[in-house]
Coordinates of C-alpha atoms in Angstrom, one line a residue:
M11 CA 47.0 -13.2 -44.6
Q12 CA 46.2 -13.9 -48.2
F13 CA 49.7 -13.0 -49.2
R14 CA 51.2 -15.3 -46.6
V15 CA 48.9 -18.2 -47.7
S16 CA 49.9 -17.7 -51.3
E17 CA 53.6 -17.6 -50.5
G18 CA 53.2 -20.8 -48.4
R19 CA 51.5 -22.7 -51.2
G20 CA 48.1 -22.7 -49.5
Q21 CA 49.3 -22.8 -45.9
C22 CA 50.9 -20.5 -43.3
L23 CA 51.5 -20.5 -39.6
Y24 CA 50.8 -17.8 -37.0
E25 CA 52.8 -17.8 -33.8
L26 CA 51.0 -16.1 -30.8
G27 CA 52.9 -14.8 -27.8
V28 CA 56.3 -15.0 -29.6
S29 CA 58.4 -11.9 -30.1
D30 CA 60.1 -11.0 -33.3
D31 CA 63.4 -12.5 -32.2
G32 CA 61.7 -15.8 -31.3
T33 CA 61.5 -15.3 -27.6
P34 CA 58.3 -16.9 -26.1
R35 CA 56.9 -14.0 -24.0
G36 CA 53.3 -15.2 -23.8
L37 CA 49.9 -13.6 -23.7
T38 CA 47.3 -13.5 -21.1
R39 CA 44.3 -15.8 -21.5
R40 CA 42.1 -12.9 -22.5
D41 CA 44.5 -11.5 -25.0
F42 CA 45.2 -15.0 -26.4
D43 CA 41.5 -15.7 -26.9
E44 CA 40.9 -12.4 -28.6
S45 CA 43.9 -13.0 -31.0
V46 CA 42.5 -16.4 -31.9
Q47 CA 39.1 -15.0 -32.6
T48 CA 40.6 -12.2 -34.8
I49 CA 42.6 -14.7 -36.9
E50 CA 39.5 -16.9 -37.3
R51 CA 37.4 -13.9 -38.5
M52 CA 40.1 -12.9 -41.0
A53 CA 40.3 -16.5 -42.3
A54 CA 36.5 -16.8 -42.6
Q55 CA 36.4 -13.6 -44.7
L56 CA 39.0 -14.9 -47.0
Q57 CA 37.3 -18.4 -47.2
L58 CA 40.3 -20.0 -45.4
E59 CA 40.5 -22.5 -42.5
A60 CA 42.1 -21.6 -39.2
T61 CA 43.2 -24.5 -36.9
L62 CA 44.8 -24.1 -33.5
L63 CA 47.6 -26.6 -33.5
Q64 CA 49.0 -26.2 -30.0
C65 CA 48.7 -24.0 -26.9
C66 CA 51.1 -24.0 -23.9
A67 CA 51.9 -22.0 -20.8
V68 CA 55.4 -20.4 -20.9
S69 CA 55.4 -18.4 -17.7
T70 CA 53.3 -16.7 -15.1
A71 CA 52.6 -13.0 -14.5
T72 CA 51.3 -11.1 -11.5
A73 CA 48.0 -9.3 -12.1
K74 CA 46.2 -7.0 -9.7
M75 CA 42.6 -8.0 -9.3
T76 CA 40.3 -6.1 -6.8
G77 CA 43.3 -4.8 -5.0
E78 CA 45.0 -8.2 -4.5
A79 CA 47.9 -9.7 -6.5
A80 CA 47.1 -13.0 -8.4
E81 CA 49.2 -15.3 -10.6
E82 CA 48.1 -15.6 -14.2
E83 CA 49.5 -17.9 -16.9
L84 CA 51.0 -16.5 -20.1
L85 CA 50.2 -18.6 -23.1
C86 CA 51.8 -19.2 -26.5
G87 CA 50.2 -20.9 -29.4
E88 CA 50.4 -21.8 -33.1
I89 CA 47.6 -21.5 -35.6
M90 CA 47.7 -22.9 -39.1
V91 CA 45.7 -21.1 -41.8
S92 CA 45.1 -23.0 -45.0
R93 CA 42.9 -23.0 -48.1
R94 CA 39.7 -25.0 -48.0
Q95 CA 40.1 -28.1 -50.1
S96 CA 37.6 -28.4 -52.9
S97 CA 35.5 -31.5 -52.7
S98 CA 35.5 -32.1 -56.4
A99 CA 38.3 -33.6 -58.5
H100 CA 39.4 -32.5 -61.9
D101 CA 36.6 -32.8 -64.5
L102 CA 38.7 -34.4 -67.2
S103 CA 42.2 -34.6 -68.7
V104 CA 43.5 -34.0 -72.3
A105 CA 46.8 -35.2 -73.5
F106 CA 48.7 -33.5 -76.4
C107 CA 50.9 -35.7 -78.5
G108 CA 52.5 -35.6 -81.9
A109 CA 55.8 -35.5 -83.8
V110 CA 58.8 -33.4 -82.6
G111 CA 58.4 -29.8 -83.5
C112 CA 54.7 -29.9 -84.4
G113 CA 53.9 -27.1 -81.9
K114 CA 51.9 -29.1 -79.3
S115 CA 53.8 -27.6 -76.3
T116 CA 53.3 -24.1 -77.7
L117 CA 49.6 -24.7 -78.3
M118 CA 49.1 -26.1 -74.8
A119 CA 51.0 -23.0 -73.3
V120 CA 48.8 -20.6 -75.3
L121 CA 45.7 -22.3 -73.9
L122 CA 47.0 -22.0 -70.3
T123 CA 48.3 -18.4 -70.4
A124 CA 46.0 -16.8 -73.0
H125 CA 49.1 -15.2 -74.5
L126 CA 50.0 -15.7 -78.1
D127 CA 53.4 -17.0 -79.0
D128 CA 56.2 -14.8 -80.5
G129 CA 57.1 -17.4 -83.2
C130 CA 60.2 -18.6 -81.3
G131 CA 58.6 -20.8 -78.7
G132 CA 58.7 -18.3 -75.9
T133 CA 55.3 -19.2 -74.5
R134 CA 56.2 -22.9 -73.9
Q135 CA 59.1 -22.1 -71.6
S136 CA 56.7 -22.3 -68.6
L137 CA 56.0 -26.0 -69.4
F138 CA 59.6 -27.2 -69.2
N139 CA 60.6 -29.2 -66.1
H140 CA 64.4 -29.4 -66.6
K141 CA 67.2 -27.1 -67.5
H142 CA 68.3 -29.2 -70.5
E143 CA 64.8 -28.8 -71.9
L144 CA 65.3 -25.0 -71.7
D145 CA 68.7 -25.4 -73.4
S146 CA 67.5 -27.6 -76.2
G147 CA 64.0 -26.4 -76.6
R148 CA 62.7 -30.1 -76.7
T149 CA 60.3 -31.7 -74.3
S150 CA 61.8 -34.8 -72.7
S151 CA 59.5 -35.3 -69.7
L152 CA 55.8 -35.3 -69.0
A153 CA 54.4 -31.9 -68.2
A154 CA 50.9 -31.7 -66.5
R155 CA 49.2 -28.4 -65.9
V156 CA 45.7 -27.6 -64.7
W157 CA 43.6 -25.3 -66.9
T158 CA 40.6 -23.7 -65.0
V159 CA 37.7 -22.5 -67.1
P160 CA 36.0 -19.8 -64.9
Q161 CA 32.3 -19.2 -64.5
V162 CA 31.6 -15.8 -65.9
A163 CA 29.0 -14.2 -68.1
A164 CA 29.3 -15.0 -71.8
A165 CA 31.0 -12.3 -73.8
T166 CA 31.2 -11.6 -77.4
Y167 CA 34.6 -12.6 -78.8
R168 CA 36.2 -10.3 -81.3
G169 CA 39.6 -11.9 -81.4
G170 CA 40.9 -10.0 -78.4
S171 CA 41.1 -12.7 -75.7
Y172 CA 44.7 -13.5 -76.6
R173 CA 47.4 -11.0 -76.1
S174 CA 50.0 -10.7 -78.7
P175 CA 53.7 -10.5 -77.6
P176 CA 54.7 -7.0 -76.4
P177 CA 56.4 -4.9 -79.2
Q178 CA 60.2 -5.1 -79.0
P179 CA 62.3 -2.0 -79.1
P180 CA 64.0 -1.4 -82.5
Q181 CA 67.2 -3.4 -82.8
P182 CA 70.3 -2.6 -84.9
P183 CA 70.4 -4.6 -88.1
A184 CA 71.9 -8.0 -87.6
V185 CA 74.1 -10.0 -89.9
S186 CA 72.2 -12.5 -91.9
V187 CA 72.7 -16.1 -90.6
P188 CA 71.9 -19.2 -92.6
S189 CA 68.8 -21.0 -91.4
R190 CA 70.7 -24.2 -90.5
F191 CA 72.7 -22.3 -87.8
R192 CA 69.7 -20.5 -86.3
P193 CA 68.5 -21.9 -82.9
S194 CA 64.9 -23.0 -82.6
W195 CA 64.5 -20.6 -79.7
S196 CA 66.4 -17.8 -78.0
P197 CA 66.5 -16.4 -74.4
A198 CA 65.1 -13.2 -75.7
S199 CA 61.8 -15.0 -76.5
L200 CA 61.0 -15.7 -72.8
P201 CA 57.5 -14.5 -71.9
V202 CA 57.0 -11.5 -69.7
A203 CA 55.8 -12.8 -66.3
A204 CA 54.6 -9.4 -65.0
A205 CA 51.6 -9.1 -67.2
A206 CA 48.6 -11.1 -65.9
P207 CA 46.7 -13.1 -68.4
P208 CA 43.3 -11.7 -69.3
T209 CA 40.1 -13.6 -68.3
P210 CA 39.1 -15.8 -71.2
P211 CA 35.6 -15.5 -72.5
F212 CA 35.1 -19.2 -72.8
T213 CA 32.6 -20.2 -70.1
C214 CA 30.7 -23.2 -68.8
A215 CA 27.7 -23.6 -66.6
S216 CA 30.1 -24.1 -63.7
P217 CA 33.9 -23.7 -63.2
R218 CA 35.8 -26.6 -64.6
S219 CA 39.4 -27.9 -64.0
I220 CA 40.9 -29.6 -67.0
T221 CA 44.3 -31.2 -66.8
L222 CA 46.4 -30.7 -69.8
L223 CA 49.3 -33.2 -70.4
D224 CA 52.2 -32.7 -72.7
A225 CA 53.3 -36.2 -73.6
G226 CA 56.5 -35.4 -75.6
G227 CA 57.3 -35.8 -79.2
D228 CA 57.2 -38.9 -81.5
I229 CA 56.2 -42.4 -80.5
T230 CA 58.8 -42.8 -77.8
K231 CA 58.8 -44.4 -74.4
T232 CA 58.0 -41.1 -72.7
M233 CA 54.9 -40.6 -74.9
L234 CA 53.7 -44.2 -74.6
F235 CA 54.3 -44.3 -70.8
G236 CA 52.5 -41.0 -70.4
L237 CA 49.4 -42.2 -72.3
M238 CA 49.2 -45.6 -70.6
S239 CA 49.9 -44.4 -67.0
R240 CA 47.9 -41.1 -67.0
K241 CA 45.0 -42.6 -69.0
P242 CA 43.8 -39.3 -70.3
D243 CA 40.1 -38.9 -71.1
Y244 CA 40.8 -37.3 -74.4
V245 CA 43.8 -37.1 -76.7
C246 CA 44.7 -34.3 -79.1
V247 CA 47.0 -35.5 -81.9
C248 CA 48.9 -32.5 -83.2
V249 CA 50.2 -32.3 -86.8
A250 CA 52.2 -29.3 -88.2
A251 CA 50.8 -27.8 -91.3
D252 CA 54.3 -27.7 -92.9
A253 CA 54.9 -31.4 -92.1
S254 CA 56.1 -33.5 -95.0
D255 CA 55.1 -36.9 -93.6
V256 CA 51.8 -37.7 -91.8
S257 CA 52.1 -41.5 -91.8
D258 CA 52.6 -41.5 -88.0
V259 CA 49.0 -40.1 -87.5
S260 CA 47.6 -43.6 -88.1
L261 CA 49.8 -45.0 -85.4
Y262 CA 48.6 -42.4 -82.9
A263 CA 45.1 -43.2 -83.9
E264 CA 45.6 -46.9 -83.3
V265 CA 47.1 -46.4 -79.9
C266 CA 44.1 -44.2 -78.9
C267 CA 41.7 -46.8 -80.2
A268 CA 43.5 -49.5 -78.2
M269 CA 43.0 -47.4 -75.1
N270 CA 39.4 -46.7 -76.0
T271 CA 40.1 -43.0 -75.7
P272 CA 38.4 -40.4 -77.9
F273 CA 40.9 -38.3 -79.9
L274 CA 40.9 -35.1 -81.9
L275 CA 43.2 -33.8 -84.6
G276 CA 44.8 -30.4 -84.3
V277 CA 46.6 -29.0 -87.3
T278 CA 49.1 -26.4 -86.0
K279 CA 51.2 -23.7 -87.7
C280 CA 48.5 -22.9 -90.2
D281 CA 50.1 -19.5 -90.7
C282 CA 53.2 -21.0 -92.2
V283 CA 51.6 -22.4 -95.3
E284 CA 49.3 -21.3 -98.1
E285 CA 45.7 -22.2 -98.3
F286 CA 46.2 -24.8 -101.1
E287 CA 49.0 -26.4 -99.2
L288 CA 46.8 -26.7 -96.1
D289 CA 44.0 -28.3 -98.2
G290 CA 46.5 -30.8 -99.5
L291 CA 47.7 -31.7 -96.0
L292 CA 44.1 -32.2 -94.8
M293 CA 43.5 -34.5 -97.7
E294 CA 46.6 -36.6 -96.7
L295 CA 45.4 -36.8 -93.1
T296 CA 42.0 -38.0 -94.3
V297 CA 43.7 -40.8 -96.3
A298 CA 45.9 -41.7 -93.4
L299 CA 43.0 -42.0 -91.0
E300 CA 40.9 -44.0 -93.5
K301 CA 43.5 -46.8 -93.3
V302 CA 42.5 -47.4 -89.7
G303 CA 38.8 -47.0 -90.2
C304 CA 38.4 -43.3 -89.3
V305 CA 37.1 -40.4 -91.2
A306 CA 38.6 -36.9 -90.5
E307 CA 36.1 -34.1 -90.6
Q308 CA 37.2 -30.4 -90.4
V309 CA 35.3 -28.4 -87.8
E310 CA 34.6 -24.8 -88.8
S311 CA 31.8 -23.7 -86.5
K312 CA 30.9 -23.8 -82.8
Q313 CA 27.7 -25.6 -83.6
T314 CA 29.6 -28.5 -85.1
A315 CA 32.1 -28.6 -82.2
A316 CA 29.2 -28.6 -79.7
A317 CA 27.6 -31.4 -81.5
Y318 CA 30.8 -33.5 -81.3
C319 CA 31.2 -32.7 -77.6
R320 CA 27.6 -33.5 -76.8
D321 CA 26.7 -36.5 -79.0
W322 CA 29.6 -38.0 -80.7
L323 CA 32.7 -38.1 -78.5
P324 CA 31.1 -40.0 -75.6
R325 CA 30.3 -42.9 -78.1
H326 CA 34.0 -43.9 -77.9
R327 CA 33.4 -45.4 -74.4
E328 CA 30.2 -47.3 -75.3
A329 CA 32.1 -50.3 -76.8
A330 CA 35.6 -51.7 -76.8
V331 CA 37.8 -50.5 -79.6
G332 CA 40.1 -52.7 -81.5
G333 CA 42.2 -50.8 -84.0
G334 CA 40.5 -50.6 -87.4
N335 CA 37.3 -52.3 -86.3
T336 CA 34.1 -50.6 -87.3
Y337 CA 31.6 -49.0 -85.0
A338 CA 27.9 -48.9 -84.5
S339 CA 26.0 -47.0 -87.0
F340 CA 25.4 -43.3 -86.3
A341 CA 25.4 -40.1 -88.3
S342 CA 28.0 -37.3 -88.2
P343 CA 27.1 -34.0 -86.6
T344 CA 27.5 -32.3 -89.9
T345 CA 25.6 -34.9 -91.9
Q346 CA 22.4 -35.2 -89.9
D347 CA 20.4 -36.3 -93.0
A348 CA 22.9 -38.9 -94.0
P349 CA 21.8 -42.6 -94.0
A350 CA 22.6 -44.6 -90.9
T351 CA 24.8 -47.0 -92.8
A352 CA 28.1 -45.1 -92.0
E353 CA 30.0 -47.2 -89.6
R354 CA 33.5 -45.7 -89.6
L355 CA 34.6 -43.4 -86.8
R356 CA 34.6 -39.7 -87.5
V357 CA 37.4 -37.6 -86.0
P358 CA 37.0 -33.8 -85.6
M359 CA 39.9 -31.8 -87.1
F360 CA 40.8 -28.2 -86.1
C361 CA 43.2 -25.8 -87.9
V362 CA 44.9 -23.4 -85.4
S363 CA 47.7 -21.0 -85.2
S364 CA 49.5 -20.0 -82.0
V365 CA 51.1 -16.8 -83.2
A366 CA 49.8 -13.3 -84.0
G367 CA 46.2 -13.6 -85.1
G368 CA 45.4 -16.8 -83.3
D369 CA 43.4 -18.3 -86.2
G370 CA 41.2 -21.1 -85.0
L371 CA 42.1 -20.8 -81.3
D372 CA 38.7 -19.5 -80.3
L373 CA 36.9 -22.5 -81.8
F374 CA 39.5 -25.0 -80.5
R375 CA 39.5 -23.7 -77.0
S376 CA 35.7 -23.5 -77.0
C377 CA 35.5 -27.2 -77.9
L378 CA 38.0 -28.3 -75.2
S379 CA 36.2 -26.3 -72.6
H380 CA 32.9 -28.1 -73.4
L381 CA 34.1 -31.7 -73.6
Q382 CA 31.9 -34.2 -71.8
N383 CA 32.9 -35.3 -68.3
T384 CA 34.0 -38.9 -68.0
P385 CA 31.8 -41.4 -66.1
P386 CA 33.1 -42.4 -62.7
S387 CA 35.5 -45.4 -62.6
P388 CA 34.1 -48.6 -61.2
P389 CA 35.5 -49.5 -57.7
L390 CA 38.3 -52.0 -57.5
S391 CA 36.2 -54.2 -55.2
P392 CA 32.9 -53.8 -53.4
P393 CA 33.8 -52.2 -50.1
S394 CA 32.3 -53.7 -46.9
C395 CA 30.6 -51.6 -44.2
A396 CA 33.5 -52.2 -41.8
S397 CA 36.3 -51.3 -44.2
K398 CA 37.3 -48.1 -46.0
P399 CA 37.0 -47.9 -49.8
P400 CA 40.0 -49.1 -51.7
F401 CA 42.3 -46.8 -53.6
E402 CA 45.1 -47.2 -56.1
V403 CA 47.9 -44.7 -56.9
L404 CA 50.1 -45.3 -60.0
L405 CA 53.6 -44.2 -59.0
D406 CA 56.2 -42.9 -61.4
C407 CA 59.0 -41.5 -59.3
A408 CA 60.4 -41.1 -55.8
F409 CA 62.8 -38.8 -54.0
E410 CA 64.1 -37.8 -50.6
V411 CA 63.2 -34.5 -48.9
D412 CA 65.2 -33.1 -46.0
D413 CA 63.3 -33.2 -42.7
V414 CA 60.5 -35.1 -44.4
G415 CA 61.8 -38.4 -45.6
P416 CA 60.8 -40.5 -48.7
V417 CA 58.3 -38.9 -51.0
V418 CA 56.6 -40.6 -54.0
H419 CA 54.7 -39.1 -56.9
G420 CA 51.9 -40.6 -58.9
R421 CA 48.4 -40.3 -60.3
V422 CA 45.4 -41.4 -58.2
A423 CA 43.6 -43.9 -60.4
H424 CA 41.1 -44.9 -57.7
G425 CA 40.5 -43.1 -54.5
P426 CA 40.3 -41.2 -52.3
V427 CA 43.6 -41.3 -50.4
E428 CA 43.7 -39.7 -46.9
V429 CA 46.5 -38.5 -44.7
G430 CA 47.4 -40.9 -42.0
C431 CA 46.1 -44.1 -43.7
S432 CA 48.0 -47.3 -43.6
C433 CA 48.6 -48.8 -47.0
Y434 CA 50.9 -51.0 -49.1
I435 CA 53.5 -50.2 -51.7
G436 CA 54.9 -52.6 -54.3
P437 CA 55.4 -54.9 -55.9
G438 CA 59.0 -55.4 -55.1
S439 CA 61.4 -57.5 -57.1
D440 CA 60.0 -60.6 -55.3
G441 CA 56.4 -59.6 -56.0
R442 CA 55.6 -58.7 -52.4
F443 CA 53.9 -55.6 -51.0
Y444 CA 55.1 -53.7 -48.0
T445 CA 53.3 -51.7 -45.4
V446 CA 53.8 -47.9 -45.3
L447 CA 52.0 -44.9 -43.7
V448 CA 51.0 -41.8 -45.6
R449 CA 52.2 -38.8 -43.5
G450 CA 51.3 -36.0 -45.9
I451 CA 49.8 -35.2 -49.3
H452 CA 50.5 -32.4 -51.7
V453 CA 48.4 -31.6 -54.8
E454 CA 49.6 -28.9 -57.1
G455 CA 52.1 -27.9 -54.5
E456 CA 49.5 -27.3 -51.8
H457 CA 48.9 -29.2 -48.6
V458 CA 45.7 -31.3 -48.7
N459 CA 44.2 -33.9 -46.4
T460 CA 42.7 -36.0 -49.3
A461 CA 43.8 -36.8 -52.8
Q462 CA 40.9 -37.4 -55.2
V463 CA 40.7 -39.5 -58.3
G464 CA 42.7 -37.9 -61.2
D465 CA 45.0 -35.8 -59.0
E466 CA 48.7 -35.7 -59.6
A467 CA 49.9 -35.9 -56.0
T468 CA 53.0 -36.4 -53.9
F469 CA 52.8 -38.6 -50.8
A470 CA 55.2 -38.3 -47.9
L471 CA 55.7 -41.8 -46.5
D472 CA 57.2 -43.0 -43.2
R473 CA 59.6 -45.3 -45.0
L474 CA 60.4 -46.7 -48.4
P475 CA 61.3 -50.4 -48.4
A476 CA 64.7 -51.2 -50.0
A477 CA 63.0 -54.0 -52.0
V478 CA 60.8 -51.4 -53.8
T479 CA 62.6 -49.4 -56.5
V480 CA 60.1 -46.8 -57.8
A481 CA 62.5 -46.1 -60.7
H482 CA 61.3 -49.5 -62.0
K483 CA 58.0 -48.5 -63.5
G484 CA 54.9 -50.3 -62.4
K485 CA 54.8 -49.6 -58.6
V486 CA 51.5 -48.8 -57.0
L487 CA 50.2 -47.5 -53.6
V488 CA 47.1 -49.5 -52.6
R489 CA 44.9 -50.1 -49.6
Q490 CA 45.3 -53.9 -49.9
P491 CA 48.0 -56.0 -51.8
E492 CA 47.0 -56.8 -55.3
R493 CA 47.7 -59.8 -57.4
V494 CA 50.9 -59.8 -59.5
A495 CA 51.6 -61.8 -62.7
M496 CA 54.8 -63.0 -64.4
A497 CA 53.1 -63.9 -67.7
F498 CA 50.1 -62.8 -69.7
E499 CA 48.2 -63.5 -72.9
A500 CA 47.1 -60.6 -75.1
T501 CA 45.2 -60.2 -78.4
V502 CA 47.0 -57.4 -80.3
Q503 CA 47.0 -55.9 -83.8
V504 CA 50.4 -55.5 -85.4
L505 CA 50.6 -52.1 -87.0
S506 CA 54.1 -52.0 -88.4
Q507 CA 56.9 -54.5 -89.0
S508 CA 56.6 -58.2 -88.3
I509 CA 56.7 -59.9 -84.9
G510 CA 57.5 -63.5 -84.0
A511 CA 58.4 -65.8 -81.1
H512 CA 61.6 -65.1 -79.0
M513 CA 61.4 -61.4 -79.8
E514 CA 61.8 -59.1 -76.8
P515 CA 59.7 -55.9 -77.3
I516 CA 59.0 -53.3 -74.6
M517 CA 55.5 -53.6 -73.0
Y518 CA 53.5 -50.6 -71.8
T519 CA 50.4 -51.1 -69.7
R520 CA 49.0 -49.0 -66.8
N521 CA 52.2 -47.4 -65.3
A522 CA 54.3 -50.5 -66.1
R523 CA 57.1 -50.5 -68.6
Q524 CA 59.2 -53.6 -69.0
A525 CA 60.8 -55.9 -71.6
V526 CA 58.9 -59.1 -72.3
N527 CA 59.8 -62.3 -74.1
V528 CA 57.3 -63.4 -76.7
V529 CA 56.8 -67.1 -76.0
S530 CA 54.4 -67.8 -78.9
V531 CA 52.4 -66.0 -81.6
A532 CA 49.3 -67.3 -83.3
S533 CA 47.5 -65.4 -86.0
T534 CA 43.7 -65.2 -85.5
S535 CA 43.0 -65.4 -89.2
G536 CA 44.9 -68.7 -89.5
D537 CA 46.6 -67.7 -92.8
A538 CA 50.0 -66.9 -91.3
A539 CA 52.8 -69.2 -90.5
A540 CA 52.9 -70.5 -87.0
G541 CA 55.2 -68.5 -84.7
A542 CA 55.3 -65.3 -86.7
V543 CA 53.0 -62.6 -88.0
P544 CA 54.0 -60.7 -91.2
E545 CA 54.2 -57.0 -91.5
G546 CA 50.9 -55.1 -91.8
R547 CA 47.8 -54.6 -89.8
R548 CA 47.2 -58.2 -88.7
E549 CA 45.5 -59.4 -85.5
C550 CA 47.1 -62.1 -83.5
T551 CA 47.2 -63.7 -80.0
M552 CA 50.5 -63.8 -78.3
Q553 CA 51.8 -65.2 -75.0
C554 CA 54.5 -63.1 -73.2
R555 CA 56.6 -63.4 -70.1
F556 CA 58.2 -60.6 -68.2
L557 CA 62.0 -60.7 -68.2
F558 CA 62.8 -59.2 -64.9
R559 CA 60.0 -58.9 -62.3
P560 CA 56.3 -59.5 -61.9
E561 CA 53.8 -56.7 -62.6
V562 CA 50.3 -55.7 -61.5
V563 CA 48.2 -56.5 -64.7
G564 CA 44.8 -57.9 -65.3
P565 CA 42.5 -59.0 -68.1
G566 CA 41.1 -56.1 -70.0
D567 CA 44.1 -53.8 -69.5
A568 CA 45.2 -52.0 -72.7
V569 CA 48.7 -53.0 -73.8
V570 CA 51.2 -51.5 -76.3
L571 CA 54.3 -53.4 -77.6
H572 CA 57.1 -51.4 -79.0
W573 CA 60.3 -52.7 -80.7
A574 CA 63.1 -51.3 -82.8
P575 CA 63.2 -49.5 -85.0
R576 CA 59.5 -48.6 -85.5
G577 CA 57.5 -51.8 -84.7
I578 CA 54.4 -51.3 -82.7
A579 CA 51.4 -53.5 -81.7
V580 CA 48.3 -52.5 -79.7
G581 CA 45.6 -54.6 -78.0
R582 CA 44.3 -55.8 -74.7
I583 CA 45.3 -58.5 -72.1
T584 CA 43.0 -61.5 -72.1
A585 CA 44.6 -63.7 -69.4
V586 CA 47.4 -63.5 -66.8
G587 CA 49.5 -66.2 -65.0
T588 CA 52.3 -66.5 -62.4
S589 CA 54.6 -68.7 -64.4
G590 CA 53.0 -69.4 -67.8
I591 CA 49.6 -69.3 -69.6

C-alpha cells in the first residue's frame, strides 16, 4: 500500500469485487465489509486515510441458508487511500539570487540533497525545469523546492554529513583542450540517483519545511518577477569568490530593502581562490554595501549565526525600509559592548564551498535551518460570521490537461483555498473578474483538499474565460473581485542611470509585470530639474500609467522599475487611480 501511494503521488485506488481483467464479479456483503475493514486497518497503521468512494450491486448470487436457497447481492466498490494532509504550511521561504555562474543553483542543490558537487555542476541538474536548461547549464526559470529539516537528536558534526561524489574509474589520458572550448558541465557529471542522501545532523525543536527558490542569474525579468511575486521571507545574495565585479551586490541589496526583506550574503567557490584573494573580495563587498547604508559582517561561529537569527534578522520587519535609509539604533551580535549609536544595517556574510570539503556549509546550513518564522500576514478584509475567509492566489501560468481541463499555477498569498469553492479569476483585459469553480488542488504533486498560505499549488478549474490570459502576468484567483487600477503614484529611489517623463520602463509589483508610461517625475529634494531625475541614488515621486491593461495594485505595495540597459529604481506605491492621479 505504501508503494502504491508513493507511485500515485500521495493517492491510490483500490477496486473491490473486480477481477484482474476488469470484469466486475462482485463480493458478498460479508466479504465486502471485511475487505473494507482490512484496508482501513492497513491505512491506519501507515497513517493514511481510506475513503469509500462508491459501492454498487452488480449481480445476485444464490446462497443456501438453513437448507433454503436465498438471493444475495454481489457488491463492487472503490476505495481511495491518500496521505493525511498536514495542517501547517511551510515555515518560511528563502530565495537565492546572484550573477550568472556564481554557484547559487549548486549551493541550493547541495543543501537539498546533502551531496557535494563534483565541480562540474552535476548536483544542480535536479533543479532544472526544461531541457534547454540541461543543455546550456543556465537557469532560465524559477525553481522552487521544499527542504525539510527533520526532528532528530543532535549529533556531533565532524564534516561527514555531506557525501563526496563517488570515485570515478580510471580514464585513459585525454587530449588537452583549451579552456575556452570546455563546456561548463558534462553529461558525465549527472548525480547518482540510487544513493539515498544521509540524514543531516542539523535539527530544530520541531520539523520545519523551508521553501528554497532559485531566482535565476543577474538582475533580469525572471529574477525580479520571482522576488516580487513569491515574496520570500529571506534572500540569500550569492557572490562567487573569483568574481571580478561586485557592483551589482548593492543593487540586490536595494531591491531587498525596497521589499523590506532580510537578506544574507553568501560567498561561494571559496576553494577557487587563495586566502588573501578572499580577504580582498570581502573588503570589496563591505565597501559596496556601505554605499547603501549596510555593513557586511563575516559570520564564523554558530553562536554569532544564532544571534543573527534570534535577535537581528527579525528587525527588518519592524519598520519600512527605503533603500539607503538608516535604521533604529541597535548593537551587532558580535559587538555586544559597542555603543548604541550604530544605525547602519548589518548584513551577515558566509564563506562556503560546494565541492569536496564543503567548507562553511555546516555553519551556513545551520543558520538557514534556525531562521525565525515570519509573522502571519494580515487578512485582506475582516471576514464576517456568515462568509468564509478571503483568499488570494498570485497566478503565473496556465495549461490544459487531458481529461481534466484548464489548470492554473500560483502561490497562495492569503488563504486557505479549498476544493469546491466558487471564486473569481482576473482581471481580464477589460478589468473585470470572472466566476470559476476550483475542482481540484495539487501541492508538490500530491492531491490535497486545502492549499495553505505559502504553498506553490496548481488548481484545476471548471473553465478559463477567454478574456483572462494568464500569460499576461498579474492575474489572481480571489474569493471576491478586487479593485483594479490603471495608474499609480510611487515614491522610488533611482539607483542607476537617469529617469524622466515619457520614459517607458518595466514595472514589477506583486505578480504583475507590465510596461508603464512615466507621466511626471518630481524630485523630493527639490534640487533637480522638473521632469527628470539625474543619475545616482536620488529619491523622487513619479506618476505612471499602465500601457496595456489595468492591474491589481494598492498603496504600500513594493515596486521595482527596470529599463535598458541597466536602469533600476525601487520604492513603494503611495496612491492608485483608474485614469490618472
